[in-house]
Amino acid sequence: KQEVTQIPAALSVPEGENLVLNCSFTDSAIYNLQWFRQDPGKGLTSLLLIQSSQREQTSGRLNASLDKSSGRSTLYIAASQPGDSATYLCAVVVSQGGSEKLVFGKGTKLTVNP
Amino acid sequence: NAGVMQNPRHLVRRRGQEARLRCSPMKGHSHVYWYRQLPEEGLKFMVYLQKENIIDESGMPKERFSAEFPKEGPSILRIQQVVRGDSAAYFCASSLMGTVNTEAFFGQGTRLTVV
């Protein structure tokens, strides 16, 4: 059964710092990996989708990498801003229980201090 | 193009009542997924539906919970005889062609509180 782990659980950084969030998964048989952002009391906003054949994706100040063989992904945030404060969730799409579905980590809660 | 719409945003029910949660997918999307998020826990898969069909309900409790996605109208997650342990945020996601090849988009969620 696929398990997704995100480390650290919480991270606090000063504004302007570059940072890396980590995601690991136990089974490399994934279709793709998606990073989301969740603000308190809100829904999930999709940030980046990396297909299993890809190594990385970039969107603005965000860069996500995928190393399927080692079961790892990282989300790099450049020049962090207070508005980046949120919980970041990593999810992999796997075939499990009869269909393909997203399996989530518990997230990393990021605080960017002005 | 409106995103995934869920309503109500907040729902309070007394123990034993029924809760109905609605989800309208993004325009053109026919794949709908329901997830539950308990406090301090990650999102857990409940059910996957396509129009008029339940594809996978392996994450849904066998009793009191049901889901549908009719030909017309929103997807409904129904919880009968709610108990305190059902208190959680329920999220709906939709995708164009299933999550293998296309991105999943989530709604704002329905926060159910059972008193």
Coordinates of C-alpha atoms in Angstrom, one line a residue:
Chain A
K1 CA 0.0 0.0 0.0
Q2 CA 1.3 3.4 -1.0
E3 CA 2.3 5.8 1.8
V4 CA 3.4 9.4 1.3
T5 CA 5.5 11.2 3.8
Q6 CA 6.3 14.9 4.0
I7 CA 9.1 16.3 5.9
P8 CA 9.3 18.6 7.8
A9 CA 5.8 18.8 9.2
A10 CA 6.2 22.5 9.8
L11 CA 8.8 25.1 8.6
S12 CA 9.2 28.7 9.6
V13 CA 11.5 30.9 7.5
P14 CA 12.2 34.7 7.1
E15 CA 11.0 36.4 4.0
G16 CA 13.2 36.2 1.0
E17 CA 14.7 32.8 1.8
N18 CA 14.8 30.0 -0.7
L19 CA 13.4 26.8 0.7
V20 CA 12.8 23.1 -0.1
L21 CA 9.9 20.9 0.9
N22 CA 10.3 17.2 0.7
C23 CA 8.0 14.4 -0.2
S24 CA 8.7 10.7 -0.3
F25 CA 6.6 7.7 -1.4
T26 CA 7.0 4.0 -0.7
D27 CA 6.0 2.6 -4.1
S28 CA 7.6 3.9 -7.2
A29 CA 4.7 2.6 -9.4
I30 CA 3.0 6.0 -9.7
Y31 CA 1.3 7.7 -12.7
N32 CA 2.1 11.2 -11.6
L33 CA 2.7 13.5 -8.7
Q34 CA 0.9 16.7 -7.8
W35 CA 1.7 19.5 -5.4
F36 CA -1.1 21.4 -3.8
R37 CA -1.4 24.4 -1.5
Q38 CA -4.0 24.6 1.2
D39 CA -4.8 27.8 3.1
P40 CA -6.5 27.6 6.5
G41 CA -10.1 26.7 6.2
K42 CA -9.9 26.6 2.4
G43 CA -9.7 24.1 -0.4
L44 CA -6.7 22.8 -2.3
T45 CA -5.1 24.8 -5.1
S46 CA -3.1 22.8 -7.6
L47 CA 0.4 24.1 -8.0
L48 CA 2.3 21.6 -10.2
L49 CA 1.7 18.3 -11.9
I50 CA 4.6 16.1 -12.8
Q51 CA 4.0 13.1 -15.0
S52 CA 6.0 9.9 -14.1
S53 CA 8.1 10.3 -17.3
Q54 CA 9.1 13.9 -16.3
R55 CA 11.9 15.0 -14.0
E56 CA 10.7 18.5 -13.1
Q57 CA 8.1 21.2 -13.6
T58 CA 8.4 24.9 -13.1
S59 CA 5.8 27.6 -12.5
G60 CA 7.0 31.1 -11.5
R61 CA 9.0 30.9 -8.3
L62 CA 8.1 27.2 -7.8
N63 CA 10.1 24.2 -9.1
A64 CA 9.1 20.6 -8.4
S65 CA 11.4 17.7 -9.1
L66 CA 10.6 14.0 -9.3
D67 CA 12.9 11.0 -8.8
K68 CA 10.6 8.1 -9.2
S69 CA 13.2 5.4 -8.7
S70 CA 14.1 6.7 -5.3
G71 CA 10.5 7.6 -4.4
R72 CA 11.2 11.3 -3.8
S73 CA 10.0 14.7 -4.9
T74 CA 11.0 18.2 -3.8
L75 CA 9.2 21.5 -4.1
Y76 CA 11.6 24.4 -4.3
I77 CA 10.2 27.9 -3.5
A78 CA 12.5 30.8 -4.5
A79 CA 12.5 34.2 -2.7
S80 CA 9.7 33.2 -0.3
Q81 CA 7.0 35.8 0.6
P82 CA 4.6 36.0 3.5
G83 CA 1.8 35.2 1.0
D84 CA 3.4 31.8 0.5
S85 CA 2.4 30.9 4.1
A86 CA 0.1 27.8 3.8
T87 CA 0.2 24.0 4.1
Y88 CA 1.8 22.3 1.1
L89 CA 0.5 18.9 0.2
C90 CA 2.1 16.3 -2.0
A91 CA 0.0 13.6 -3.6
V92 CA 0.8 10.7 -6.0
V93 CA -1.6 9.0 -8.4
V94 CA -1.5 5.2 -8.0
S95 CA -3.6 2.2 -8.9
Q96 CA -5.1 1.0 -5.7
G97 CA -8.3 -0.7 -4.6
G98 CA -9.6 -1.0 -8.1
S99 CA -9.0 2.4 -9.6
E100 CA -6.5 5.2 -10.0
K101 CA -6.6 7.8 -7.2
L102 CA -4.6 10.4 -5.3
V103 CA -2.8 9.4 -2.2
F104 CA -1.8 12.3 0.0
G105 CA 0.9 13.1 2.5
K106 CA -0.1 15.0 5.7
G107 CA 1.5 18.2 4.4
T108 CA 4.2 20.7 5.4
K109 CA 2.9 23.8 7.2
L110 CA 5.0 26.8 5.9
T111 CA 5.2 30.1 7.7
V112 CA 7.1 32.9 6.0
N113 CA 7.8 35.7 8.4
P114 CA 8.0 39.4 7.2
Chain B
N1 CA -14.9 28.7 -16.2
A2 CA -16.0 28.2 -12.7
G3 CA -14.0 25.9 -10.6
V4 CA -15.3 22.9 -8.6
M5 CA -18.3 24.2 -6.5
Q6 CA -19.2 22.6 -3.2
N7 CA -22.1 23.5 -1.0
P8 CA -22.8 24.1 1.7
R9 CA -19.5 25.4 2.9
H10 CA -20.4 24.7 6.5
L11 CA -23.0 22.3 7.8
V12 CA -24.1 21.6 11.3
R13 CA -26.1 18.5 12.1
R14 CA -27.3 16.9 15.3
R15 CA -26.4 13.3 16.0
G16 CA -28.8 11.0 14.1
Q17 CA -29.6 13.5 11.3
E18 CA -28.7 13.2 7.7
A19 CA -26.1 15.3 5.9
R20 CA -26.1 16.0 2.2
L21 CA -23.0 17.4 0.6
R22 CA -23.1 18.6 -3.0
C23 CA -20.4 19.0 -5.6
S24 CA -20.6 20.4 -9.1
P25 CA -17.5 19.5 -11.1
M26 CA -15.7 21.9 -13.4
K27 CA -17.4 22.3 -16.8
G28 CA -16.6 19.4 -19.0
H29 CA -15.3 17.2 -16.2
S30 CA -17.0 13.8 -15.8
H31 CA -14.7 12.3 -13.1
V32 CA -15.5 13.1 -9.5
Y33 CA -13.7 12.1 -6.3
W34 CA -14.6 12.6 -2.7
Y35 CA -12.0 12.9 0.0
R36 CA -12.3 13.4 3.8
Q37 CA -9.9 15.4 5.9
L38 CA -10.0 14.8 9.6
P39 CA -8.3 17.2 12.0
E40 CA -4.5 16.8 11.9
E41 CA -4.8 14.0 9.3
G42 CA -4.2 13.9 5.6
L43 CA -6.9 13.7 3.0
K44 CA -8.3 10.2 2.6
F45 CA -9.9 8.8 -0.5
M46 CA -13.6 7.9 -0.2
V47 CA -15.2 7.3 -3.6
Y48 CA -14.6 7.8 -7.3
L49 CA -17.6 8.4 -9.6
Q50 CA -18.2 9.0 -13.3
K51 CA -21.6 10.0 -14.6
E52 CA -24.2 7.6 -13.3
N53 CA -21.5 5.1 -12.2
I54 CA -19.6 4.4 -9.0
I55 CA -16.1 3.4 -10.1
D56 CA -14.5 2.8 -6.7
E57 CA -16.0 3.1 -3.3
S58 CA -13.3 1.3 -1.4
G59 CA -12.6 4.2 0.9
M60 CA -16.1 4.8 2.0
P61 CA -17.5 3.3 5.2
K62 CA -19.9 0.4 4.4
E63 CA -22.8 1.8 6.5
R64 CA -24.5 5.2 6.5
F65 CA -22.4 6.6 3.6
S66 CA -23.5 6.7 0.0
A67 CA -22.6 8.7 -3.1
E68 CA -24.1 9.4 -6.5
F69 CA -23.3 11.4 -9.6
P70 CA -26.5 11.5 -11.7
K71 CA -26.7 12.2 -15.4
E72 CA -28.0 15.7 -14.6
G73 CA -27.0 17.7 -11.5
P74 CA -24.3 17.7 -8.9
S75 CA -22.6 14.7 -7.2
I76 CA -24.1 14.1 -3.8
L77 CA -22.3 12.6 -0.8
R78 CA -25.0 11.5 1.7
I79 CA -24.3 10.6 5.3
Q80 CA -27.2 9.1 7.2
Q81 CA -27.6 9.1 11.0
V82 CA -24.5 11.2 11.5
V83 CA -22.2 10.6 14.6
R84 CA -19.6 12.9 16.2
G85 CA -16.8 11.0 14.4
D86 CA -18.2 12.2 11.0
S87 CA -17.1 15.7 11.8
A88 CA -14.5 16.6 9.2
A89 CA -13.9 18.6 6.0
Y90 CA -15.2 16.8 2.9
F91 CA -13.5 17.7 -0.4
C92 CA -14.6 17.0 -3.9
A93 CA -12.3 17.0 -6.8
S94 CA -12.9 16.7 -10.5
S95 CA -10.7 15.8 -13.5
L96 CA -11.2 15.8 -17.2
M97 CA -10.1 12.3 -18.0
G98 CA -9.2 10.7 -14.7
T99 CA -6.2 11.5 -12.6
V100 CA -3.7 9.3 -14.5
N101 CA -3.2 11.9 -17.3
T102 CA -5.0 15.0 -16.1
E103 CA -4.9 17.3 -13.2
A104 CA -7.3 17.1 -10.3
F105 CA -9.0 20.3 -9.2
F106 CA -10.5 20.6 -5.8
G107 CA -13.4 22.5 -4.4
Q108 CA -13.4 24.6 -1.2
G109 CA -14.8 21.8 0.8
T110 CA -17.8 21.3 3.2
R111 CA -17.0 21.4 6.8
L112 CA -19.4 19.2 8.7
T113 CA -19.8 19.6 12.4
V114 CA -21.9 17.0 14.3
V115 CA -23.2 18.3 17.6

